[in-house]
XYZ file of C-alpha atoms in Angstrom:
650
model
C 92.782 170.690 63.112
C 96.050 168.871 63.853
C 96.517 166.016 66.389
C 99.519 165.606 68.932
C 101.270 163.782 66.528
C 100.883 165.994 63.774
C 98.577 164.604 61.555
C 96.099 166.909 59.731
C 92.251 165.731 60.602
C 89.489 167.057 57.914
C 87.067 169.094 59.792
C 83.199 168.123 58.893
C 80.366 170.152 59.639
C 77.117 168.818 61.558
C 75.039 171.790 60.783
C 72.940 169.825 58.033
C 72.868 166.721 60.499
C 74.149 164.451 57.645
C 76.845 162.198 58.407
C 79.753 161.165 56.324
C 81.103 157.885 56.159
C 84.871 157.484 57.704
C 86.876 156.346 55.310
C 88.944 154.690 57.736
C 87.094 152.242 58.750
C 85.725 151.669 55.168
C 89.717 150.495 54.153
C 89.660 148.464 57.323
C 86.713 146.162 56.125
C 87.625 146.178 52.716
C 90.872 144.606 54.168
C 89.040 141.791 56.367
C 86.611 141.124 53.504
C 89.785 140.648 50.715
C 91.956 138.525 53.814
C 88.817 135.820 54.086
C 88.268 135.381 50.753
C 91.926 134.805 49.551
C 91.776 132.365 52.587
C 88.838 130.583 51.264
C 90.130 130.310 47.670
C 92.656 128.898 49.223
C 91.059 126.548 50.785
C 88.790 125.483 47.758
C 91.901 124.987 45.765
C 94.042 122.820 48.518
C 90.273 120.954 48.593
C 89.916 120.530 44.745
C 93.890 119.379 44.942
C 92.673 116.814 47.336
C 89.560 115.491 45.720
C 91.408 115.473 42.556
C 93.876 113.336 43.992
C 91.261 110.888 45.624
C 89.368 110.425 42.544
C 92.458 109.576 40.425
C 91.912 105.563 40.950
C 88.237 106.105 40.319
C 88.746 108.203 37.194
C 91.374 105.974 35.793
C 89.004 102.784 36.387
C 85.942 104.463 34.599
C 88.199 105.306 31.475
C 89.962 101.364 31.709
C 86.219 100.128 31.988
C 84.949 102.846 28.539
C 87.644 101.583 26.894
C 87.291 97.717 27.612
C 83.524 97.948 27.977
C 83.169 95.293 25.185
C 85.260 92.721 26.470
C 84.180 93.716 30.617
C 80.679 92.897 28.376
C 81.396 89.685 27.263
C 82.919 88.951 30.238
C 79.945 89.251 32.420
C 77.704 87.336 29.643
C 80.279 84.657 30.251
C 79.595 84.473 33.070
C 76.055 84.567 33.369
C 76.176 82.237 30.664
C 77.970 79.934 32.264
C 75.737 80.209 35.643
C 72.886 79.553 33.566
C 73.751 76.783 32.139
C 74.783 74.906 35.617
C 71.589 75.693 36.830
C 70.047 74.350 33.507
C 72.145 71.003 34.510
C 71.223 71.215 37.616
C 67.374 71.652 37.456
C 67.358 68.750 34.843
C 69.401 66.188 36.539
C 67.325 66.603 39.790
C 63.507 66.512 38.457
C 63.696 66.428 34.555
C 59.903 65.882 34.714
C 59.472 69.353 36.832
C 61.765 71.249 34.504
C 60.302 70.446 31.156
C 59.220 73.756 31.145
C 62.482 75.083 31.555
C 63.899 72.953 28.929
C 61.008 74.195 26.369
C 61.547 77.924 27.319
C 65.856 77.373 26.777
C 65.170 75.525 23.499
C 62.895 78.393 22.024
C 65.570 80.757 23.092
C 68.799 78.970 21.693
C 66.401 78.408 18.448
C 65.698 81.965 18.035
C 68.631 83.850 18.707
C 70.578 80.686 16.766
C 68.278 81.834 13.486
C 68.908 85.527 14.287
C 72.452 85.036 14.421
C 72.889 82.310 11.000
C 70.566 85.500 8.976
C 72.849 88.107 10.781
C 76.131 86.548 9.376
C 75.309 83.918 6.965
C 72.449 85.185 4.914
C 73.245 86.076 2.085
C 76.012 83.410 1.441
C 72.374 80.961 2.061
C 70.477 83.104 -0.187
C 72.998 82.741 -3.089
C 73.424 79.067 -2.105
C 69.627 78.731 -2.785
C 69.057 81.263 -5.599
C 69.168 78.661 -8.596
C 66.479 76.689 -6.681
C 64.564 79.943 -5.825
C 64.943 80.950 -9.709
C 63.412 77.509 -10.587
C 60.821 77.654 -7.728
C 59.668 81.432 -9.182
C 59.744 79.930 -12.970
C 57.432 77.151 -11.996
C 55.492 78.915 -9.357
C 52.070 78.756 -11.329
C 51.194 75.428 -11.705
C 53.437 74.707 -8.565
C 50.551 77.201 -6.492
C 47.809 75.013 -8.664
C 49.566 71.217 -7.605
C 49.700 72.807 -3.996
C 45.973 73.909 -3.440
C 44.593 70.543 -5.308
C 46.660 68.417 -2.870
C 44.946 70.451 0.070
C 41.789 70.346 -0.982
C 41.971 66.747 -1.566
C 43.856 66.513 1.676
C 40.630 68.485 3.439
C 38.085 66.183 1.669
C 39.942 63.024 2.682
C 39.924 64.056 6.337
C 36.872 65.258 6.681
C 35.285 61.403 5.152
C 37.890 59.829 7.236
C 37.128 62.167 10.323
C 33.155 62.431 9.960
C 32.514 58.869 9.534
C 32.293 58.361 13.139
C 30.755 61.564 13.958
C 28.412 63.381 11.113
C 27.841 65.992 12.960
C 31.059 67.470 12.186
C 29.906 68.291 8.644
C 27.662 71.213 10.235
C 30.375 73.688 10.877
C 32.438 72.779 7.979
C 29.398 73.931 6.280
C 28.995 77.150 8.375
C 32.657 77.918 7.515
C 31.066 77.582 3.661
C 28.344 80.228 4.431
C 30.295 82.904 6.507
C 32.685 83.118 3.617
C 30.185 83.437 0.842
C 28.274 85.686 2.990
C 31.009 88.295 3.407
C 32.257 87.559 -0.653
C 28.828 88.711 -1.531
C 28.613 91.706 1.018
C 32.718 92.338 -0.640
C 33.042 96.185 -1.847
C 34.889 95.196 -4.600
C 33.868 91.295 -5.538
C 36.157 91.060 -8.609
C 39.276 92.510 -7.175
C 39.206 89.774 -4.538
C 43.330 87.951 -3.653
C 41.704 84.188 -3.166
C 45.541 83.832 -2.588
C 44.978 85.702 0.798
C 41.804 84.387 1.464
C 43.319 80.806 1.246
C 46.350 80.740 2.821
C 44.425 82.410 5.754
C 41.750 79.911 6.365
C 44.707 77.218 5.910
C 46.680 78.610 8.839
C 43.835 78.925 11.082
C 42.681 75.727 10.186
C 46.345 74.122 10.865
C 46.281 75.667 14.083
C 43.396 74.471 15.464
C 43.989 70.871 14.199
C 47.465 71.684 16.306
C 45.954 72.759 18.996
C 42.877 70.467 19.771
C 43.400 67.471 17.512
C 47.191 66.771 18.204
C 48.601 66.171 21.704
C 51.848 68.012 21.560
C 49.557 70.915 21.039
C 46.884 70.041 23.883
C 49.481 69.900 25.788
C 51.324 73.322 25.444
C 47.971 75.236 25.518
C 46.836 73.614 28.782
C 49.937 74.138 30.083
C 50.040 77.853 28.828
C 46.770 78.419 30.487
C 47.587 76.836 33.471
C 50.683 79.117 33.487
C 48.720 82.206 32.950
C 46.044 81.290 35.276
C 48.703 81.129 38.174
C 50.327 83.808 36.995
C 47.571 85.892 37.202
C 46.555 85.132 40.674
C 49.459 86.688 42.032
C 47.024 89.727 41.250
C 45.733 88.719 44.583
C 48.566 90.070 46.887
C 48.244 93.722 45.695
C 44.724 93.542 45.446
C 44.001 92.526 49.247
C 46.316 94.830 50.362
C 44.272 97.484 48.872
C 40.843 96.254 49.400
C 41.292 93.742 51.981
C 38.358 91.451 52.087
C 35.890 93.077 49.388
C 38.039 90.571 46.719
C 36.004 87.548 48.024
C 32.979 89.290 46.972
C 32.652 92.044 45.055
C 33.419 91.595 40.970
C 35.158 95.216 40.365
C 37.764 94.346 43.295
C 38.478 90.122 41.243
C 38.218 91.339 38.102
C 39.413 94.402 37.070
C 42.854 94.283 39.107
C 43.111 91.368 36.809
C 43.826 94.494 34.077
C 45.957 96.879 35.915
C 48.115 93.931 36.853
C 48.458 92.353 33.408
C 48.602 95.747 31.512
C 51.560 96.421 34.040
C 53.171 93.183 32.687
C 52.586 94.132 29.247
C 54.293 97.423 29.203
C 57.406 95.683 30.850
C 57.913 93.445 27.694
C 57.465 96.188 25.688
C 60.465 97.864 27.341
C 62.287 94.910 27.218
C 61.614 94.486 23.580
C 60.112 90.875 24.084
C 56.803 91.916 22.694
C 58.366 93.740 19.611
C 60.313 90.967 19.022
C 57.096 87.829 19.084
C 55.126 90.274 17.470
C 57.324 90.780 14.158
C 57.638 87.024 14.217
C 54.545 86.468 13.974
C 53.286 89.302 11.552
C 56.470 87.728 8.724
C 55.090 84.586 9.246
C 51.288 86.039 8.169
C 52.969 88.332 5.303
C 54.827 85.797 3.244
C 52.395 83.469 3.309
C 49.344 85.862 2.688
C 51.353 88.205 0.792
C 50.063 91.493 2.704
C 51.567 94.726 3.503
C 53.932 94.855 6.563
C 52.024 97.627 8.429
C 48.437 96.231 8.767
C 50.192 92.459 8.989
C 52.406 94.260 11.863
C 48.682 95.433 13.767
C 46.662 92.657 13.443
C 49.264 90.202 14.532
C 49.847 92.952 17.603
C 46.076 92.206 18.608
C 46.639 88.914 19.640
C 48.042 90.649 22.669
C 46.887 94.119 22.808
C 43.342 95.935 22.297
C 42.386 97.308 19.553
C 43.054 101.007 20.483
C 46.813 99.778 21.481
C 47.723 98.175 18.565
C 47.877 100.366 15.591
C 50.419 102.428 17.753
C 52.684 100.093 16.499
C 52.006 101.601 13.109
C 51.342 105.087 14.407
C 53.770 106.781 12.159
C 52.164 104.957 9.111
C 48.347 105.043 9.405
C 48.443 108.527 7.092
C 49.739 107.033 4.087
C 47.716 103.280 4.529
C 45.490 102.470 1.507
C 41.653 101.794 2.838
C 41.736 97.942 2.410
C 44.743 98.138 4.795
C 43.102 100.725 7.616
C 40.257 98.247 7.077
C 42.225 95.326 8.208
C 43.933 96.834 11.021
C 40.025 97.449 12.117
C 38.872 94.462 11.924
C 41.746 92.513 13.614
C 40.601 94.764 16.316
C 36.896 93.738 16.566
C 38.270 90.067 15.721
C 40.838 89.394 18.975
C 40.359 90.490 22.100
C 43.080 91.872 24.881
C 45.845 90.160 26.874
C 44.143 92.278 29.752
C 40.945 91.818 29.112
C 41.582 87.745 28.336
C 43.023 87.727 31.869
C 39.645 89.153 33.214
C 37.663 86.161 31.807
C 40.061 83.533 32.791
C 39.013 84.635 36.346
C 35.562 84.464 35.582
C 36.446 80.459 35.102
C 36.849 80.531 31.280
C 39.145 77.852 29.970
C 41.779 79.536 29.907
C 43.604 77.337 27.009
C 40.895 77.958 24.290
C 40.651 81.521 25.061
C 44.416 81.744 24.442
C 43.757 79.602 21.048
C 41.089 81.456 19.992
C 42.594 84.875 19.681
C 45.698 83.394 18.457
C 44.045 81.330 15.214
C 41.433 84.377 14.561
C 44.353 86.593 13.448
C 45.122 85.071 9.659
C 41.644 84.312 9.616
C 41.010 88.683 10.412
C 43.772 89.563 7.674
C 42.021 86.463 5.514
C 38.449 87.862 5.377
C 39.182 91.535 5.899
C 40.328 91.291 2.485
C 37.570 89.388 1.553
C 35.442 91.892 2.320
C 37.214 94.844 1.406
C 40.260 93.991 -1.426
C 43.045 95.940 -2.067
C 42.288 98.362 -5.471
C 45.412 100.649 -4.405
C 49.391 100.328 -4.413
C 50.472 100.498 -1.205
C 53.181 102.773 -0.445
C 54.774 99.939 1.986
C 56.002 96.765 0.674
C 59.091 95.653 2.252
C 59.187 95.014 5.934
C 61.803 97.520 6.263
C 60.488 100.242 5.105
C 58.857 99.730 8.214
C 59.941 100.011 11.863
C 58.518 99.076 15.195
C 57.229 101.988 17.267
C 58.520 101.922 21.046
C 57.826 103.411 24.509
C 59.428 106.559 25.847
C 60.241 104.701 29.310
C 63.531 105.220 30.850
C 63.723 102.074 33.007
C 61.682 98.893 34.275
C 60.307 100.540 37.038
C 58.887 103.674 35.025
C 57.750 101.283 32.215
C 55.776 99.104 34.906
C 54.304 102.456 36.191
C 52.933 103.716 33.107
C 51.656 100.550 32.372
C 49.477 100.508 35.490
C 48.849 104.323 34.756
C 47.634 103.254 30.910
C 45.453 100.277 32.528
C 43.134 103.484 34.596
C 41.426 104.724 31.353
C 40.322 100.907 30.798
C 39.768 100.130 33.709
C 36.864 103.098 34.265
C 35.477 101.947 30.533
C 35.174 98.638 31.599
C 33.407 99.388 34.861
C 31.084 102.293 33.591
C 30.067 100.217 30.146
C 29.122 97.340 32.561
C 27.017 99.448 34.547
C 25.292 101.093 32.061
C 24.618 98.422 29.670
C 23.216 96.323 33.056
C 20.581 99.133 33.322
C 19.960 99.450 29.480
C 19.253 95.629 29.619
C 17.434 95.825 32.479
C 14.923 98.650 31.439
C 14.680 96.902 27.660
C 14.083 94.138 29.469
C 10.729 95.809 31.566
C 9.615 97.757 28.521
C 9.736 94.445 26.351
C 7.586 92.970 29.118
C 5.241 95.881 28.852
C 4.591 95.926 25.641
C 4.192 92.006 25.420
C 1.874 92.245 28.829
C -0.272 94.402 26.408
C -1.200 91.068 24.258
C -0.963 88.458 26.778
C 2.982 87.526 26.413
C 4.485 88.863 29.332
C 7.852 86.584 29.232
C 9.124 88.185 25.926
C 12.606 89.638 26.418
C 15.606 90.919 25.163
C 17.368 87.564 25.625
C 14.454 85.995 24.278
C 14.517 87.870 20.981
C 18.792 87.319 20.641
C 18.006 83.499 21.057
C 15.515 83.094 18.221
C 17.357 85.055 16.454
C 21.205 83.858 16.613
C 19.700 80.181 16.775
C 20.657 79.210 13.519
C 24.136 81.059 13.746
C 24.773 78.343 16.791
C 23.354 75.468 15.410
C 25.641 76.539 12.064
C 28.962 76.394 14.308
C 27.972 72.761 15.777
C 26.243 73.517 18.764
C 23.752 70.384 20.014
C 20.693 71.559 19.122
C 19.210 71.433 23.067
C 22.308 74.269 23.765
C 21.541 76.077 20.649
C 19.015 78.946 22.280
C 20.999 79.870 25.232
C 24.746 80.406 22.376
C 22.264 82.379 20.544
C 21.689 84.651 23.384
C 25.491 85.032 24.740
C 25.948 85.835 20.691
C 23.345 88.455 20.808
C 24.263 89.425 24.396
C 27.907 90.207 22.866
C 27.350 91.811 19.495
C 24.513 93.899 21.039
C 25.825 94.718 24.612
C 29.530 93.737 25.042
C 31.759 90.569 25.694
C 32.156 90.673 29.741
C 28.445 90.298 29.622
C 28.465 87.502 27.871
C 31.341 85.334 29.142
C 29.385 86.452 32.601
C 27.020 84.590 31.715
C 28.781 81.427 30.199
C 30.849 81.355 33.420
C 27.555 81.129 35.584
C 26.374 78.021 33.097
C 29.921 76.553 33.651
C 29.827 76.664 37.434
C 26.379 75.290 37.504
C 27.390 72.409 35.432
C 30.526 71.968 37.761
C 28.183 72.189 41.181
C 25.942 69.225 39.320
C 22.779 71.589 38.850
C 19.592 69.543 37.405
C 20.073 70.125 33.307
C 16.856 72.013 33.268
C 14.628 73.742 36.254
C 11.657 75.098 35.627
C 11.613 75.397 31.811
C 14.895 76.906 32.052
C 18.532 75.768 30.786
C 21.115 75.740 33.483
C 24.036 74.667 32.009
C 25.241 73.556 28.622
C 27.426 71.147 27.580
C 31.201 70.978 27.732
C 31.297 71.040 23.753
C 28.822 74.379 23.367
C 31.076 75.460 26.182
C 34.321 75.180 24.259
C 32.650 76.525 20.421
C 30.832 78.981 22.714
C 34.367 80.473 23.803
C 35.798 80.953 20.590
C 32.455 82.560 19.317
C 32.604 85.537 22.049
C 36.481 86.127 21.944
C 36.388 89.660 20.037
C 35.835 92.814 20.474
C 32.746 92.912 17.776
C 30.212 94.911 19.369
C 28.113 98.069 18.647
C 29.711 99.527 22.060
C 33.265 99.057 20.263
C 32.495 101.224 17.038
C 33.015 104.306 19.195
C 36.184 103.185 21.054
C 37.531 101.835 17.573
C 36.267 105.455 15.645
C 37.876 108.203 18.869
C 41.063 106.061 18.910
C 42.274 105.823 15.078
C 40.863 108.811 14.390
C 43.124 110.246 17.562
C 46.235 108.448 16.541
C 45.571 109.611 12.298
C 43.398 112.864 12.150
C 43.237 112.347 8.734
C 41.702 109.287 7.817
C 39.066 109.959 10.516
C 36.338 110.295 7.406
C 37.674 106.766 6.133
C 37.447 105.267 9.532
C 34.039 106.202 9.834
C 32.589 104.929 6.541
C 34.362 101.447 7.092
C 33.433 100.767 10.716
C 30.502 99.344 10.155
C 31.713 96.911 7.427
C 34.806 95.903 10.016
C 32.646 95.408 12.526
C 30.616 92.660 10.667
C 33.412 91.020 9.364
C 35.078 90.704 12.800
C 31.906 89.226 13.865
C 32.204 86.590 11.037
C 35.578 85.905 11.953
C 34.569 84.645 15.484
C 31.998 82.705 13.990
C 33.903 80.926 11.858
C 36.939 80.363 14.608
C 33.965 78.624 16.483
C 33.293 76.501 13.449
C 36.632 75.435 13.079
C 36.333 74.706 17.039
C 32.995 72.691 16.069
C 34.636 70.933 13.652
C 37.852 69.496 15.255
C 36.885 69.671 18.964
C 34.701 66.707 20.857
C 35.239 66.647 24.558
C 36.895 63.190 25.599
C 34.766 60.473 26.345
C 33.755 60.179 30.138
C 33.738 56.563 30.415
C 32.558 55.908 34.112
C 29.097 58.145 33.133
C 28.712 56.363 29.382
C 28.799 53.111 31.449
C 26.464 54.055 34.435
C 23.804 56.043 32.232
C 24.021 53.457 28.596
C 22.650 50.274 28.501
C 25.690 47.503 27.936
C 24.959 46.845 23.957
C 27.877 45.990 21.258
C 26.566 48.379 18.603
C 26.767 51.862 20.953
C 30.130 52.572 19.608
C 30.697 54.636 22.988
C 30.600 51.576 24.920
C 33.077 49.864 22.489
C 35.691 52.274 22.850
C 35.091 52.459 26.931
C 35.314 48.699 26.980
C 38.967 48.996 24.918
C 39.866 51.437 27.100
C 39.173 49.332 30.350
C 40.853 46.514 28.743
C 43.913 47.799 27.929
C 44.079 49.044 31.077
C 43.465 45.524 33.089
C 45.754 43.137 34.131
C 43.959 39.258 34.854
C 45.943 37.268 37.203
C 42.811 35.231 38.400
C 41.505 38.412 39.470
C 41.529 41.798 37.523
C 43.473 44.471 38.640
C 43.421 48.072 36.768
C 45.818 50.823 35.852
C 45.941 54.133 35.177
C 42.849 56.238 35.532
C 40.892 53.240 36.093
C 42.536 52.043 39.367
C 40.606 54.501 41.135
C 37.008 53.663 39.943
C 35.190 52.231 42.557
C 32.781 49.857 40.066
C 35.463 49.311 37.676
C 35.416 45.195 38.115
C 31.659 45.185 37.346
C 31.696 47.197 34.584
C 34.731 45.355 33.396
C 32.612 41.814 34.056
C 29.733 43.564 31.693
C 32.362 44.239 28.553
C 33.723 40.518 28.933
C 29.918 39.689 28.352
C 29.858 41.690 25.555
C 33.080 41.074 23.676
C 35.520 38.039 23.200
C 39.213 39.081 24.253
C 41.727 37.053 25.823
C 42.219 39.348 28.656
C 38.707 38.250 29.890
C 39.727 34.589 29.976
């Protein structure tokens, strides 16, 4: 076929009713197709030309900013610096008293990073400066390390005369501290092989830091403070915790207490990211290893329990734990079952638990752990680790602040529920030993016989041996028994219902039964339930090493029972200590309304001296100080002038 204009058409057949595409219009869209893409290529480029142009500034500032990053660095730590430091000024000039804190905190700071800096870049040139006297030190070092231990042991035994004179009583725990330590020598796996050099320096520390602590007031002071610090900073628990609960926090203990954990393990995981916690902890752990000449790793763990549990801190040492000797795996276990957790602590401070000896206690019973755990199991094998840095500091995975304060509160869940179901459960064990003990004694006319009953007889020596008034001594011996048999939160449940009665001014006794002790077996009480030494702990302390080191599971297992009595003689002893060096100060207002006015009652003398030198007699007495605001304070003044000749009474 041909058109008008000439142009030859194809000629398709229909017959087979299959149609054929026209190539035509097939050219035509390829056309359109190949027009809108070259259009938007184009487009894309012109676009990219644009941006490119745009983001020259930008791109030229990032590379100035890579390549000055250092100085841009110290720029900005300028600064900061520099804003701290008016702010410093200006807190201090305003209220010096109110920003003591501040001033503490800054000193520690410039102190530290001062010493970091002077080892950084100065270190060696000091260590060569000192070798000669180093060289002479080593030479010498024998009868040096004899001169050293006779001066503190007559040191000890002229205190202790000097100290016990007034008070006798003192001579009880010094003498429990005598027991505990022969007990676990002669319970030692390997008695001859025993480092007294360990054992020592040990008891030393944790003996220096209790007299710091309780005896001297720079240290009274900083430990009250510090728990006063926690304690508030613990109840800002409270905001998330009514906002989830609302109302049930007045009441109910799960929604007070365990919050208390989420919160603080939150806290924890954040200075772990930061690399604050790494940082104290190593401090402390060199301080325990050149002095008690230990290994680095399971000095590194048991100084890490003085702020985590006992599951959390061999982490630090995860990477390690395979190629530990036993004496050291044994030591990381029983610093463990010796402290308890920063989470947990916080727990019991909201029960009402002084918060200050709590604090103290977990911090003196780590050199006494690492002391007695190789008491009671020495070291008969080289360890493959004996330079600190051979060994390194395990850290978290966390990206940022905000994941690292996630996964905190994440990590806190797992606790959390063990806390809650062991308290349950052990509640209902106690309660149904509790009825069968009363059924079986029912049988033979001695229905009253309990659980409690039996852990008071029993432990009553142990708390009479750490300095508890004998009248207190049954109702230590049960929180002991309650704790070692049951668990801690148990026990400082109870303690905290004997505090508040004593607080609400409950009758001593009602009905034949105790209900409240002392502010001494209060305090000694304290340090004798913070640890984790319980027979509900062997199986948290057995899943999570063996967890962390497959391995040594078999070795864990056959020295759990050993760490968990020698953690249980560590608290012991950190309450004798306690018994030894702490006496609550004298309440002079009672001593004068409930003593008869005699000049031999030496607690009358010192009250007298007290009011005294706190009078001023212009005709008529006037008081200062604490005694201003005693409402009998002239007639108790007019009693002492009766009793004793001093000018102030003319």
């Amino acid at each position: 076929m041909t058109e008008a204009n000439g142009t030859q058409l194809k000629v398709v057949s229909r017959a087979n009713r299959n149609g054929v595409d026209n190539q035509a219009f097939e050219i035509q869209d390829d056309n359109v197709y190949e027009a809108i893409s070259t259009e938007e290529g184009e487009t894309k480029k012109r676009l990219r030309s644009y941006l490119s142009q745009v983001s020259k500034p930008l791109t030229a500032t990032e590379d100035y900013i890579k390549a000055h990053s250092k100085t841009i660095k110290l720029i900005v730590l300028g600064i900061l610096g520099a804003g701290y430091v008016a702010y410093f000024i200006a807190a201090c000039v305003l209220d010096f008293q109110r920003a003591i804190g501040l001033v503490v905190l800054t000193s520690l700071a410039i102190v530290s990073k001062a010493y970091d800096l002077l080892k950084k870049y100065k270190g060696d040139s000091i260590s060569q400066c000192f070798g000669p006297v180093i060289r002479c030190l080593r030479s010498n070092l024998k009868w040096i390390k004899w001169v050293f231990i006779v001066v503190v042991v007559v040191l000890l035994v002229v205190w202790l005369v000097l100290d016990t004179s007034k008070r006798p009583e003192q001579l009880i725990p010094f003498g429990g501290v005598c027991i505990l330590v022969l007990l676990i020598f002669i319970c030692s796996a390997h008695r001859t092989a025993v480092s007294w050099k360990c054992v020592f320096w040990g008891l030393c520390m944790q003996f220096c830091l209790g007299l710091f602590i309780i005896r001297t007031q720079p240290g009274l002071i900083a430990f009250e403070w510090l728990g006063t610090q926690v304690q508030i900073f613990l109840n800002y628990t409270k905001a998330g915790s009514k906002f989830v609960f609302g109302d049930l926090i007045a009441d109910i203990f799960a929604f007070q207490a365990l919050p208390i954990v989420v919160f603080f393990s939150s806290v924890m995981s954040v200075l772990y990211f930061l690399g604050i916690m790494q940082w104290l902890i190593l401090k402390i752990s060199w301080l325990m290893q050149i002095t008690m000449g230990t290994s680095p790793t399971e000095t590194l763990s048991v100084a890490g329990n003085i702020f985590v549990g006992q599951t959390e801190a061999p982490l630090l040492i995860r990477p390690y734990l395979k190629d530990m000797t036993k004496s050291e795996i044994h030591a990381v276990m029983t610093g463990g079952f010796a402290t308890i957790a920063g989470s947990v602590m916080g727990a019991f401070i909201s029960f009402g638990i002084d918060a200050s000896s709590l604090i103290s206690a977990s911090v003196m019973a780590a050199p006494c752990a690492l002391a007695m755990s190789k008491l009671s199991y020495p070291e008969t094998e080289e360890s493959p680790f004996k330079s600190d840095k051979q060994v390194k500091v395990a850290c978290g995975d966390e990206q940022n602040i905000l994941e690292a304060a996630s996964s905190g509160a994440s990590a806190s869940i797992g606790l959390v529920a063990n806390i809650a179901v062991n308290l349950i459960a052990f509640l209902a064990i106690l309660e149904f030993i509790n009825a069968a003990l009363r059924w079986f004694g029912g049988m033979v006319d001695y229905p009253t016989v309990s659980f409690q009953m039996i852990c008071s007889n029993l432990f009553m020596p142990v708390a009479f041996m750490m300095g508890i008034p004998y009248d207190d001594c049954f109702i230590v011996a049960e929180l002991i028994g309650t704790k070692l048999f049951l668990n801690e939160f148990l026990a400082y449940e109870k303690l905290s219902e004997l505090k508040t009665n004593r607080l609400n001014g409950l009758e001593p006794v009602i009905g034949d039964e105790r209900q409240w002790i002392s502010v001494r077996s209060e305090i000694i009480c304290t340090y004798a339930l913070c640890g984790f030494a319980n027979f509900s702990s062997l199986g948290i302390v057995i899943g999570g090493l063996s967890s962390i080191s497959p391995s040594r599971r078999s070795d864990v297992a056959s020295m759990a029972l050993r760490a968990l009595f020698t953690g249980t003689c560590v608290s012991l002893i950190n309450a004798c200590i306690a018994g030894i060096l702490y006496f609550p100060p004298l309440d002079c207002v009672t001593v004068f309304r409930t003593s008869a006015f005699n000049a031999t009652n030496m607690d009358i003398k010192t009250c007298c001296d007290d009011l005294f030198g706190s009078t001023v007699n212009n005709g008529t007495p006037s008081f200062d100080g604490s005694w201003s605001t005693v409402a009998n304070a002239t007639i108790f003044f007019n009693n002492c002038c009766g009793l004793f000749d001093v000018p102030v009474c003319k």
